[in-house]
Each structure stands twice: as structure tokens, then as C-alpha cells.
mmCIF file of C-alpha atoms and ligand atoms in Angstrom:
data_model
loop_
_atom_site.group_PDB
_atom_site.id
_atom_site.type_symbol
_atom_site.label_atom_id
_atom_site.label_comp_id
_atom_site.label_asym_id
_atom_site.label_seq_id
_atom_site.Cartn_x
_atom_site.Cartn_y
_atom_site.Cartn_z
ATOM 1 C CA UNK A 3 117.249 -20.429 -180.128
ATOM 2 C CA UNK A 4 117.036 -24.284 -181.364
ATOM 3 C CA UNK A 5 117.296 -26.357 -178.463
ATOM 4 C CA UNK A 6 118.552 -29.282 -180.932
ATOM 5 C CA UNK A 7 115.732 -31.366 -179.974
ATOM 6 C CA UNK A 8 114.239 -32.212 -183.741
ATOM 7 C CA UNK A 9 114.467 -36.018 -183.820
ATOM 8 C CA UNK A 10 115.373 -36.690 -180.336
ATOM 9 C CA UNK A 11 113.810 -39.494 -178.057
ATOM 10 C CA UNK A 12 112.480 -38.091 -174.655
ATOM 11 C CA UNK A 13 110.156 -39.883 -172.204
ATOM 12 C CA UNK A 14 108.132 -38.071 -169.849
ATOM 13 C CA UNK A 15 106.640 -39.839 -166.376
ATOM 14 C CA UNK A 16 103.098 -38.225 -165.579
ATOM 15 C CA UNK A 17 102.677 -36.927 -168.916
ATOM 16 C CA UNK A 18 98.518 -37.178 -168.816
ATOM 17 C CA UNK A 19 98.391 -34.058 -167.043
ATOM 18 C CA UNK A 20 99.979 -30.584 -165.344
ATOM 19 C CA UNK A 21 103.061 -30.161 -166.005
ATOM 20 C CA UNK A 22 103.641 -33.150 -167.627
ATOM 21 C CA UNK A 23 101.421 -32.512 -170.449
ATOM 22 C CA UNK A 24 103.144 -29.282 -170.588
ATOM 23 C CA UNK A 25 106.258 -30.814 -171.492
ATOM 24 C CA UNK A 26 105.182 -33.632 -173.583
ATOM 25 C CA UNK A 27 103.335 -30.477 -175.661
ATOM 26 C CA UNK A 28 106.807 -28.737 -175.880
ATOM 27 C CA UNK A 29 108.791 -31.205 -176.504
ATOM 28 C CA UNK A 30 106.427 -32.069 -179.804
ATOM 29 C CA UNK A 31 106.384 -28.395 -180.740
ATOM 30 C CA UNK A 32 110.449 -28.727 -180.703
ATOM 31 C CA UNK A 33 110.131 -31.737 -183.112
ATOM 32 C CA UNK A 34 111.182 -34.370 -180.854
ATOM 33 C CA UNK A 35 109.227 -37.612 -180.743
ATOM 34 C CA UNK A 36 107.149 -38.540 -176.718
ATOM 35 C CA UNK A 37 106.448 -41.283 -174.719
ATOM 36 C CA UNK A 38 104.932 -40.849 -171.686
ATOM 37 C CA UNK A 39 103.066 -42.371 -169.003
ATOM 38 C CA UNK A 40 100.702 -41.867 -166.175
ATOM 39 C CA UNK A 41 98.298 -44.788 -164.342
ATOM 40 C CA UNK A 42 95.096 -43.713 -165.567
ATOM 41 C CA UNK A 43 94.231 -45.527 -168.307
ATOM 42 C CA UNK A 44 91.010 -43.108 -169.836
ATOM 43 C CA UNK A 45 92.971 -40.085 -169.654
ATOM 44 C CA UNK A 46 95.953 -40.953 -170.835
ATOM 45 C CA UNK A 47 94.183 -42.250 -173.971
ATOM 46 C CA UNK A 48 92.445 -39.303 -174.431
ATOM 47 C CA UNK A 49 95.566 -36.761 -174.230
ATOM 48 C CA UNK A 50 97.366 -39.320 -176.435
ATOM 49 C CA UNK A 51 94.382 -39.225 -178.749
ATOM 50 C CA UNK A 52 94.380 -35.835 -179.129
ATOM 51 C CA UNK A 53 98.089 -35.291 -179.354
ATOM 52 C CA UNK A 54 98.357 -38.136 -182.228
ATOM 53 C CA UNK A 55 96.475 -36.056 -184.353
ATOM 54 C CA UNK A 56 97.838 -32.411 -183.585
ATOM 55 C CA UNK A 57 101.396 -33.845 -184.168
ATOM 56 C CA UNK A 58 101.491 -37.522 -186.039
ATOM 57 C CA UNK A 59 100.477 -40.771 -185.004
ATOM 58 C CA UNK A 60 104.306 -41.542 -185.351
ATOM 59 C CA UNK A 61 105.419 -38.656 -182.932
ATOM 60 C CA UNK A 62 103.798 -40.201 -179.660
ATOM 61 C CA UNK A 63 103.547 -42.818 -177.617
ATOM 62 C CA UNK A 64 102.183 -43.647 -174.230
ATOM 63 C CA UNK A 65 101.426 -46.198 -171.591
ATOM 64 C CA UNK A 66 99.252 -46.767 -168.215
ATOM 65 C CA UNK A 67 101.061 -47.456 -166.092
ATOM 66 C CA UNK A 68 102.600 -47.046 -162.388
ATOM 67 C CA UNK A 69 106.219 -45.554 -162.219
ATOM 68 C CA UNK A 70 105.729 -47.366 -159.053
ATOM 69 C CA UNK A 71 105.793 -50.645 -160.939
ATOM 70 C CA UNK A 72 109.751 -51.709 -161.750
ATOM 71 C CA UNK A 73 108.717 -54.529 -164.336
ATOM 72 C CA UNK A 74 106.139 -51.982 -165.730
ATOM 73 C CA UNK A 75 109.139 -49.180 -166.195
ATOM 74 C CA UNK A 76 111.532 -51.792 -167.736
ATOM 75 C CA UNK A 77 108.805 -52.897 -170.096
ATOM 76 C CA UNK A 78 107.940 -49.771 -171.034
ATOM 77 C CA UNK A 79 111.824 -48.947 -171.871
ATOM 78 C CA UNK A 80 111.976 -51.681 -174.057
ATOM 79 C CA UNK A 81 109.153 -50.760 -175.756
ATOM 80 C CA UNK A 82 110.238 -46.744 -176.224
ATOM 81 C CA UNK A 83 114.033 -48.089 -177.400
ATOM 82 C CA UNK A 84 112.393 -50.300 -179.961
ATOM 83 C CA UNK A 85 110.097 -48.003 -180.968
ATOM 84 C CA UNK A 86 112.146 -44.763 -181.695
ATOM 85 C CA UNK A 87 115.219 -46.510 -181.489
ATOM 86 C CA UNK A 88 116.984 -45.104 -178.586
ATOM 87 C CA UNK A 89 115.966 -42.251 -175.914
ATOM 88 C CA UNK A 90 117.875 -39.507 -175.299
ATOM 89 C CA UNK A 91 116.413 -37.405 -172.505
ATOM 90 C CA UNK A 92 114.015 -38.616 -169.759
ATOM 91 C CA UNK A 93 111.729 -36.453 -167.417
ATOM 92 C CA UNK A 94 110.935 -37.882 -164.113
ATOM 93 C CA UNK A 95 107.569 -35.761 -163.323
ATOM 94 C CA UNK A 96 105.058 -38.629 -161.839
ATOM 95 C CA UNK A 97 103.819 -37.964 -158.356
ATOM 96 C CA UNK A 98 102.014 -35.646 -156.219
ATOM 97 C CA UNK A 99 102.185 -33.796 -152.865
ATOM 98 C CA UNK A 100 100.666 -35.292 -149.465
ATOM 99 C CA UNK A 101 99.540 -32.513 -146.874
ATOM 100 C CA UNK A 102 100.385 -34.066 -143.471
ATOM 101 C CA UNK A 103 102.123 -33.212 -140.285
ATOM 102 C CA UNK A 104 104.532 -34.965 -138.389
ATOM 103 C CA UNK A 105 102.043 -35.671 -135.505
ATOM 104 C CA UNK A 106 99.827 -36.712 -138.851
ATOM 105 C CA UNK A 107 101.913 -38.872 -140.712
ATOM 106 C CA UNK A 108 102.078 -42.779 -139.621
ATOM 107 C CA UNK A 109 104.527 -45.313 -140.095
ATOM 108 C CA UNK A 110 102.648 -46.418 -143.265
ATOM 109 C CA UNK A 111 102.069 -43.181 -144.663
ATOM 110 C CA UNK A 112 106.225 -42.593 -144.107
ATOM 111 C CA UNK A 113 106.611 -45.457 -146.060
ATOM 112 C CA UNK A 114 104.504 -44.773 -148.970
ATOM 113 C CA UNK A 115 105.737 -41.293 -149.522
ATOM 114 C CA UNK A 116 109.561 -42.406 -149.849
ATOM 115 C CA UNK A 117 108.412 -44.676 -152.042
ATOM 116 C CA UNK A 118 107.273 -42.491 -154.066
ATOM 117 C CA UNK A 119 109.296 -40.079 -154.118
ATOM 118 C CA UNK A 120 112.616 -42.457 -154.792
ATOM 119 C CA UNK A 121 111.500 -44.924 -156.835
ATOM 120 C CA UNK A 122 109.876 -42.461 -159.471
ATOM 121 C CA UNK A 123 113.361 -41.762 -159.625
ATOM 122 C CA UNK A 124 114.740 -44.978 -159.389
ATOM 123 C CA UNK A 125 112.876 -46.969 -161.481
ATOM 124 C CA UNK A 126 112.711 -45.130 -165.135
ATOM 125 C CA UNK A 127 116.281 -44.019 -164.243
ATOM 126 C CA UNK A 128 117.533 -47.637 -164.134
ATOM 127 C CA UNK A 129 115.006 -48.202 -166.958
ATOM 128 C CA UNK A 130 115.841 -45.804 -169.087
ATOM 129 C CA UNK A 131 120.055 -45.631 -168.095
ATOM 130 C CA UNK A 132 121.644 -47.459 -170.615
ATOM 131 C CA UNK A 133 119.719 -45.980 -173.641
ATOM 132 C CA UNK A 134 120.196 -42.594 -172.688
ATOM 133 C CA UNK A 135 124.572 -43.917 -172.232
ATOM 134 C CA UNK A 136 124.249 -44.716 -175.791
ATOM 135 C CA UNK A 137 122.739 -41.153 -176.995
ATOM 136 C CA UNK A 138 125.578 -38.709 -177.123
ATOM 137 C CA UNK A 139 123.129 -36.465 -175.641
ATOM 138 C CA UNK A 140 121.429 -38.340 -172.574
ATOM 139 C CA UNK A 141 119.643 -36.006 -170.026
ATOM 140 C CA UNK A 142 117.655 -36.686 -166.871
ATOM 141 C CA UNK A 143 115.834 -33.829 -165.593
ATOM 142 C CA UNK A 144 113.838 -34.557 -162.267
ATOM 143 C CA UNK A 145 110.604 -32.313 -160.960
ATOM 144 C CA UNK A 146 111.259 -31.572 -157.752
ATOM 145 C CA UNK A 147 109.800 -29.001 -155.247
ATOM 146 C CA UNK A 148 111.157 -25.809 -153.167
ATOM 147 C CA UNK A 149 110.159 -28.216 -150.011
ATOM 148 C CA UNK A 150 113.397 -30.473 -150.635
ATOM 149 C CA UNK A 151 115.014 -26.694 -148.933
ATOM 150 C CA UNK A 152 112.003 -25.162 -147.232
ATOM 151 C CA UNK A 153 110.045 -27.348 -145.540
ATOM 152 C CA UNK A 154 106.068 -26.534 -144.710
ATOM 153 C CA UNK A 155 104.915 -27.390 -141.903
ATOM 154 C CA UNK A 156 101.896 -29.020 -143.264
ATOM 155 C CA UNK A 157 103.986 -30.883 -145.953
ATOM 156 C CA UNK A 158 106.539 -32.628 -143.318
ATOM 157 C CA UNK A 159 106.977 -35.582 -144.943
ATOM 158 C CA UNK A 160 106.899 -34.280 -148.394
ATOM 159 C CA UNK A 161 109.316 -31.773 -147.748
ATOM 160 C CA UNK A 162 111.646 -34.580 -145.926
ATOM 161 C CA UNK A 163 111.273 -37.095 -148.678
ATOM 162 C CA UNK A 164 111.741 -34.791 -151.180
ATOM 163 C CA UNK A 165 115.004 -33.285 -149.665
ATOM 164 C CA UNK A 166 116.513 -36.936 -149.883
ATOM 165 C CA UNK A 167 115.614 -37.040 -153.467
ATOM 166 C CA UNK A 168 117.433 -33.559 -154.131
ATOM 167 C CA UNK A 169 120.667 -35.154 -152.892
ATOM 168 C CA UNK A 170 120.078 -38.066 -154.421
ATOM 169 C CA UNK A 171 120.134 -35.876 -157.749
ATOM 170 C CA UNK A 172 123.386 -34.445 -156.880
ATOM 171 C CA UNK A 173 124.802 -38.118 -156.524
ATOM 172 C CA UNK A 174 123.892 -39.400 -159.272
ATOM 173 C CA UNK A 175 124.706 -36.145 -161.351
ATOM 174 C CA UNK A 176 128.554 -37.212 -160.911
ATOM 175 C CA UNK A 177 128.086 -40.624 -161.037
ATOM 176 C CA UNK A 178 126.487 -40.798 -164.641
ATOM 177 C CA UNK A 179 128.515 -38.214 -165.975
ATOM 178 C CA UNK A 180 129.880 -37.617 -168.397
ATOM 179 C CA UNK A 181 127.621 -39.613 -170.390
ATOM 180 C CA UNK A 182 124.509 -38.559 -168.822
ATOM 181 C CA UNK A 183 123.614 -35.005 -167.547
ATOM 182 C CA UNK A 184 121.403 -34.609 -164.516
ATOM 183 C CA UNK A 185 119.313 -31.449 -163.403
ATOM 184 C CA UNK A 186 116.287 -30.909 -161.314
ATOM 185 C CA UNK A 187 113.569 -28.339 -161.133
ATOM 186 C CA UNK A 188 112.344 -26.790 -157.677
ATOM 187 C CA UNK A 189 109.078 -25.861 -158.257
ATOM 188 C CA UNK A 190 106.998 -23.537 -156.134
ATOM 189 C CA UNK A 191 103.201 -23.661 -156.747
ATOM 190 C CA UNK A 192 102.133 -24.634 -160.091
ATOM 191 C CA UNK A 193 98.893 -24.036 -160.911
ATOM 192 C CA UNK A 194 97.646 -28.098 -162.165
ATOM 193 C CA UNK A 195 95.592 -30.685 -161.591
ATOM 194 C CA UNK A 196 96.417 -30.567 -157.760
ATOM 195 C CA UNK A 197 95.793 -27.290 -157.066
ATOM 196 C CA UNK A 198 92.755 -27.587 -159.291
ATOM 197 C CA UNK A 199 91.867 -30.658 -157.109
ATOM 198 C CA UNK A 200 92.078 -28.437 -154.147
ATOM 199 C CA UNK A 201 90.189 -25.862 -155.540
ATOM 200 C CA UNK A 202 87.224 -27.420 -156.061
ATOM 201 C CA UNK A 203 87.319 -28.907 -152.194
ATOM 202 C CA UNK A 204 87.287 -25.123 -151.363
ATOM 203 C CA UNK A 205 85.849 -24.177 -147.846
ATOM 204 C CA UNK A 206 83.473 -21.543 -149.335
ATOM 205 C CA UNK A 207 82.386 -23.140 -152.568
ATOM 206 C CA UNK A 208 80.956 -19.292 -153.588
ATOM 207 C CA UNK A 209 84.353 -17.872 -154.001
ATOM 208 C CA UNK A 210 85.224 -17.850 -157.591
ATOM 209 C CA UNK A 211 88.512 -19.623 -158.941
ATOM 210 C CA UNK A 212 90.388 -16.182 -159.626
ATOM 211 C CA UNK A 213 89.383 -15.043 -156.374
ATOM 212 C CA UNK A 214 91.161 -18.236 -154.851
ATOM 213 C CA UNK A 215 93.867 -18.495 -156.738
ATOM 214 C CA UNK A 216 94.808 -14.675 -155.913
ATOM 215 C CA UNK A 217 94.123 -15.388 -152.136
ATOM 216 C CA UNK A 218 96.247 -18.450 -152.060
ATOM 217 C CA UNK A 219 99.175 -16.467 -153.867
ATOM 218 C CA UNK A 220 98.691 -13.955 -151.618
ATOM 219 C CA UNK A 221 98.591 -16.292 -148.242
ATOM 220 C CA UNK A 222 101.882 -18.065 -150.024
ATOM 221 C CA UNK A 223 103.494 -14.226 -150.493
ATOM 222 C CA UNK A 224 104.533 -15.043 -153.838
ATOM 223 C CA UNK A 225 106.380 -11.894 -155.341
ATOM 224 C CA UNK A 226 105.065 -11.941 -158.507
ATOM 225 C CA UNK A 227 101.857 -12.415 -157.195
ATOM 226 C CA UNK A 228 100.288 -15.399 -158.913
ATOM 227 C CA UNK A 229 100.815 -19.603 -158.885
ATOM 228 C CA UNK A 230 102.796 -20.871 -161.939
ATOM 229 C CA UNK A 231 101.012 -21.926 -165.341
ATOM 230 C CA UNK A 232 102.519 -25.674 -166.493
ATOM 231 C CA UNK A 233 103.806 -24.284 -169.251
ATOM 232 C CA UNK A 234 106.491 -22.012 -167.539
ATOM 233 C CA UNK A 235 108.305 -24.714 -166.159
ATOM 234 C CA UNK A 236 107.737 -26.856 -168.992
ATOM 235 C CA UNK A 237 109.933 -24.842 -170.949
ATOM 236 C CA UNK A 238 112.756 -25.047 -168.658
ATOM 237 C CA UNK A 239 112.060 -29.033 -168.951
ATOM 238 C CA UNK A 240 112.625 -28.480 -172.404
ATOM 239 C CA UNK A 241 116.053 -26.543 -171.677
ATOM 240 C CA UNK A 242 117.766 -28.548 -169.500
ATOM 241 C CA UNK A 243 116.547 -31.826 -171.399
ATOM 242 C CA UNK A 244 118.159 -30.515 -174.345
ATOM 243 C CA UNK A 245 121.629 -29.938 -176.002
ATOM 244 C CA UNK A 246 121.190 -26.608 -175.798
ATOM 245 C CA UNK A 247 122.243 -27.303 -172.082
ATOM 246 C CA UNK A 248 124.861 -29.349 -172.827
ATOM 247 C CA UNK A 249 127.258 -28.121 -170.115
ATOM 248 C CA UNK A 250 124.411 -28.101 -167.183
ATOM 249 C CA UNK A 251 124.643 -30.857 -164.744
ATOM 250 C CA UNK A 252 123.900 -31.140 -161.464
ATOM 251 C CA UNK A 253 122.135 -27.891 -161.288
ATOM 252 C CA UNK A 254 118.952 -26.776 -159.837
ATOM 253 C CA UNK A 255 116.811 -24.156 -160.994
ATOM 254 C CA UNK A 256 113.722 -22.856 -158.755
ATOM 255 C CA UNK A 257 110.455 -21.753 -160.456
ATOM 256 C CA UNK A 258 108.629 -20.127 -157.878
ATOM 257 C CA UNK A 259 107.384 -17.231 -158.830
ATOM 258 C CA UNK A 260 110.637 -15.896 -156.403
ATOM 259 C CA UNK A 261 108.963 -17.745 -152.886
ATOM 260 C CA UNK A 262 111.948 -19.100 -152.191
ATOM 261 C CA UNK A 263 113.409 -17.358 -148.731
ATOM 262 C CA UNK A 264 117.253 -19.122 -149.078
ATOM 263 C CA UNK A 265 119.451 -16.597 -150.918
HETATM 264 P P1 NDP B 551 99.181 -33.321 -161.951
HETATM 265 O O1 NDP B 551 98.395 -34.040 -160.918
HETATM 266 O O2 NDP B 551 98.501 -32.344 -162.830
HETATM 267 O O3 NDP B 551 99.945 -34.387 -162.869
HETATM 268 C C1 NDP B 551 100.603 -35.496 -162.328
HETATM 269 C C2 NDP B 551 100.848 -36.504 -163.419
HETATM 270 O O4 NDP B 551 101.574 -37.623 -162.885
HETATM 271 C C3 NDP B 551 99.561 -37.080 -163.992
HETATM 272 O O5 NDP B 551 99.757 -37.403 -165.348
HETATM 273 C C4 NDP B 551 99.369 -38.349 -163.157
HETATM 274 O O6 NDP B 551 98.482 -39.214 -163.843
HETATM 275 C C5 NDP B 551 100.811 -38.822 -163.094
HETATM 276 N N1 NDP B 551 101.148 -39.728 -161.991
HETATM 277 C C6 NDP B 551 100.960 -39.527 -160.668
HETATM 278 N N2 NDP B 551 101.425 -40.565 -159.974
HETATM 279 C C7 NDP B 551 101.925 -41.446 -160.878
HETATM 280 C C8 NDP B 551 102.539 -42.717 -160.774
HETATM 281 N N3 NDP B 551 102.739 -43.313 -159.587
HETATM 282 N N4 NDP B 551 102.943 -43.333 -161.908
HETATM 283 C C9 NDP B 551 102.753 -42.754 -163.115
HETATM 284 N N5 NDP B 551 102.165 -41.552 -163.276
HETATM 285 C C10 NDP B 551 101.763 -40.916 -162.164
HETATM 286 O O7 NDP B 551 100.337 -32.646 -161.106
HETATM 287 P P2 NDP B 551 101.497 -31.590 -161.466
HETATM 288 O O8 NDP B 551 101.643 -31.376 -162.912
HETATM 289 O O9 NDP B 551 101.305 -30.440 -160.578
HETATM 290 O O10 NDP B 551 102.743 -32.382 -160.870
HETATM 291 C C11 NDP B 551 103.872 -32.800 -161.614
HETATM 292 C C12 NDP B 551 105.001 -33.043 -160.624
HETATM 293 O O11 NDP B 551 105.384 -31.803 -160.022
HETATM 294 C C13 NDP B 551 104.612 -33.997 -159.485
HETATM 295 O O12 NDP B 551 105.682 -34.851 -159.167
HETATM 296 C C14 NDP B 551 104.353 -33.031 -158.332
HETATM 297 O O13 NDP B 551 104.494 -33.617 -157.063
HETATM 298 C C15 NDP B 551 105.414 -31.965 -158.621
HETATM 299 N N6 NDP B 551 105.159 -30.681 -157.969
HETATM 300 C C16 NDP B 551 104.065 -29.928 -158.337
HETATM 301 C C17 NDP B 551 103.835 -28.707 -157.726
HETATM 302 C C18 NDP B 551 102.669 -27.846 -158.093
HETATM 303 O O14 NDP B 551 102.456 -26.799 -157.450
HETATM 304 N N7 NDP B 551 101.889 -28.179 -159.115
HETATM 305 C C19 NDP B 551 104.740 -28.210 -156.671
HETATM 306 C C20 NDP B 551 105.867 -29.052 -156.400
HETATM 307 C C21 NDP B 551 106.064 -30.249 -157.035
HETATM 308 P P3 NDP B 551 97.697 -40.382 -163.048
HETATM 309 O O15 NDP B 551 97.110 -39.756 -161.814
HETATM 310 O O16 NDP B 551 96.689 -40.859 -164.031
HETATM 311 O O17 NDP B 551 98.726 -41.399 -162.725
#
């Protein structure tokens, strides 16, 4: 199937790494041209490095930068639009997970996860808005996690922050259309940089990394028995970003692995 992507503008956040990396790769592959950013400067470089030559200097741009940063974002906007000349789908992927409980999670802490988790929203959203209004294709897909429904216990404020961004979604999935669609991804676990991160913090630092990974998707009871690889939901990115899913909006789609327990 051609997704319709050759030639297109799309701009990933936290496109260094994970799944982010995943996407920028498919997105290439499909013909479109990248930009991306992430914060760290050396690895960014590097991917970008590395992608430049695989796919043409021209193809791919990036930035380091913090999503976090709303002069940053709108810089970096005006930079993309000038550069390609428009954008017509944008991925909002930056972030991470923070393990706390409620009895574990201070004011502060409260503070700086909602940040996160809305304003990497809000900020290349409003960035980005009025280019993707004048592509007849605009699309905002946003990564979002299985917690925004199931909350963990050890992911309280997570889970919480990202259930406000899930409606948030919805909202705004009506109020940009018909101009712009809006989907969202709930992802279960995803085997990346975090989980790789984690690994290597392992308890017993004998036990191997398949021997870990198969215990945690066994603790998790995943049913088909294993975490994600980046490039699985990547390719649903890729979907919903496209034209190909031209009458998706405000639609979620879980990749899990089937760990969801909502029907
Ligand atoms: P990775 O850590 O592998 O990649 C995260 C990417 O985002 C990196 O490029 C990172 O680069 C960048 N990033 C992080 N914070 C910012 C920021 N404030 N501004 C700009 N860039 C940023 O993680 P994943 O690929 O696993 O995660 C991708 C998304 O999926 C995240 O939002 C994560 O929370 C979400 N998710 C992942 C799950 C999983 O199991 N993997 C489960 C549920 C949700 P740098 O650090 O240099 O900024």
C-alpha cells in the first residue's frame, strides 16, 4: 500500500532515539522529508549524521532542543516551514516515564510531570498548527501510553498526567478538524532506550538481557509474550500520519502486545 507520503513534510519530537528514530527511519523509507528534535546535542548529531548519508543531506533535518522550550518550538517551526516549505504531519513523541507513587510524588515532581506531558503537546502543536492548516493533508499523531486508561500503581502520576493528555487529544481532534486530523498511540512496553536504561540498573547484573526482557514480559503478562520493538509502532506512526488515513481522527490505537485489560 502507498501511504502517499513521497514528498511530504513531517516533524518528529524525540527523534534521536526509540521510537522516535523508528519513525523518523520510516518516514524516510516512505520518501517523505524529517525534522526532528531531541535535547541532546551529541546524539542527535550523530543519528542525523548517519541518516544524511543513508537518505540525502536534503531529506533531514534536526535540532537540540527542549520541546519544553516554547521559543525553541516556534523557532524551530520557522525553520522546518522555510526549509521544506510547509509541514504536513507532526509526531509528538518527546518524553519519558517517571516511576513514582502517590505517597512518592511531591508537589514539585506533580508539577514537572504535567509539564511535560502537556506542553510536549502544546508547544509543537501551536508551533507547528498553522502550517499543517495550510497542507491539505495536516496530521498530528501523539505517543501516548496504555496508563492514560490503566493506571500502575508505581506510575501514579504518569498514568494521571497522561490520562489528561488523552482527553486533551480528543478535544482538540474536533476542534482542528477538518483541516487537521488528530490520533494518538497507546503504547504498552516498548522495548527503547528506557527500558534499556532500566536494564542495565538490573538488580542481578548476571542475568542476561533476553533473560530480563522475557521475565519482565512475563511479570507484565503480556499475551504475546514479549515487549514491543520501536519499529512496530513506528509503522502505525507512519499510518495514521499519512493520507492513507485520511478519514481517522480522533482515534486511538493500543500497541501492547494485547496488555490492555479494558475491552
Ligand atoms: P527513548 O528514551 O528511547 O526516546 C525518547 C526521545 O525523546 C529521545 O530522542 C529523547 O532525546 C527525546 N526527548 C525526551 N525528552 C525530550 C524533551 N523534553 N524535548 C525534546 N526531546 C526529548 O524513549 P521511547 O522511544 O521509549 O519513548 C518515546 C515516547 O513514548 C515517550 O514519550 C515515552 O514516554 C513514550 N512511551 C514509551 C513507552 C515504552 O515502553 N518505550 C511506553 C509508553 C509511552 P533526549 O533525551 O536527548 O532529549
Amino acid at each position: 500500500m502507498d501511504l502517499g507520503l513521497q514528498d511530504k513534510t513531517v516533524v518528529v519530537t524525540g527523534g534521536s532515539s526509540g521510537i522516535g528514530l523508528a519513525a523518523v527511519r520510516v518516514f524516510l523509507q516512505e520518501g517523505a522529508r524529517v525534522a526532528f528534535c531531541a535535547r541532546g546535542a551529541p546524539r542527535l548529531h550523530a543519528v542525523l549524521d548517519g541518516l544524511r548519508t543513508e537518505f540525502g543531506a536534503d531529506r533531514v533535518h534536526a535540532k537540540a532542543f527542549s520541546v519544553l522550550d516554547g521559543d525553541a518550538v516556534r523557532t524551530f517551526a520557522d525553520e522546518v516551514t522555510a526549509l521544506f516549505g510547509g509541514c504536513d504531519a507532526l509526531v509528538t513523541n518527546a518524553g519519558q516515564g517517571r516511576v513514582s507513587t502517590y505517597a512518592g510524588t511531591a508537589d514539585d515532581d506533580w508539577r514537572e510531570e504535567l509539564e511535560l506531558k502537556f506542553f510536549s503537546q502544546l508547544h509543537p502543536i501551536r508551533a507547528f498548527e498553522s502550517a499543517l492548516r495550510a497542507s491539505d493533508q495536516g496530521a498530528i499523531v501523539a505517543v501516548n501510553s496504555l496508563l492514560a486508561y490503566q493506571p500502575e500503581p508505581h506510575m501514579v502520576c504518569t498514568s494521571a498526567a497522561r490520562a489528561g493528555v488523552q482527553n486533551l487529544l480528543k478535544s482538540l481532534s474536533t476542534e482542528l478538524a477538518p483541516t487537521i486530523r488528530v490520533n494518538s498511540l497507546l503504547l504498552g512496553l516498548v522495548d527503547s532506550q528506557q527500558w534499556q536504561t532500566r536494564f542495565e540498573a538490573r538488580a542481578d547484573q548476571s542475568q542476561s538481557r533476553a533473560d530480563w526482557y522475557a521475565k519482565l514480559a512475563q511479570q507484565k503478562k503480556i499475551p504475546l509474550q514479549r515487549l514491543g520493538t520501536p519499529d512496530e509502532p513506528a509503522r502505525a506512526i507512519a499510518f495514521l500520519a499519512s493520507p492513507a488515513a485520511s478519514y481517522v481522527t480522533g482515534a486511538r490505537l493500543e500497541i501492547s502486545g494485547g496488555v490492555s485489560r479494558f475491552a
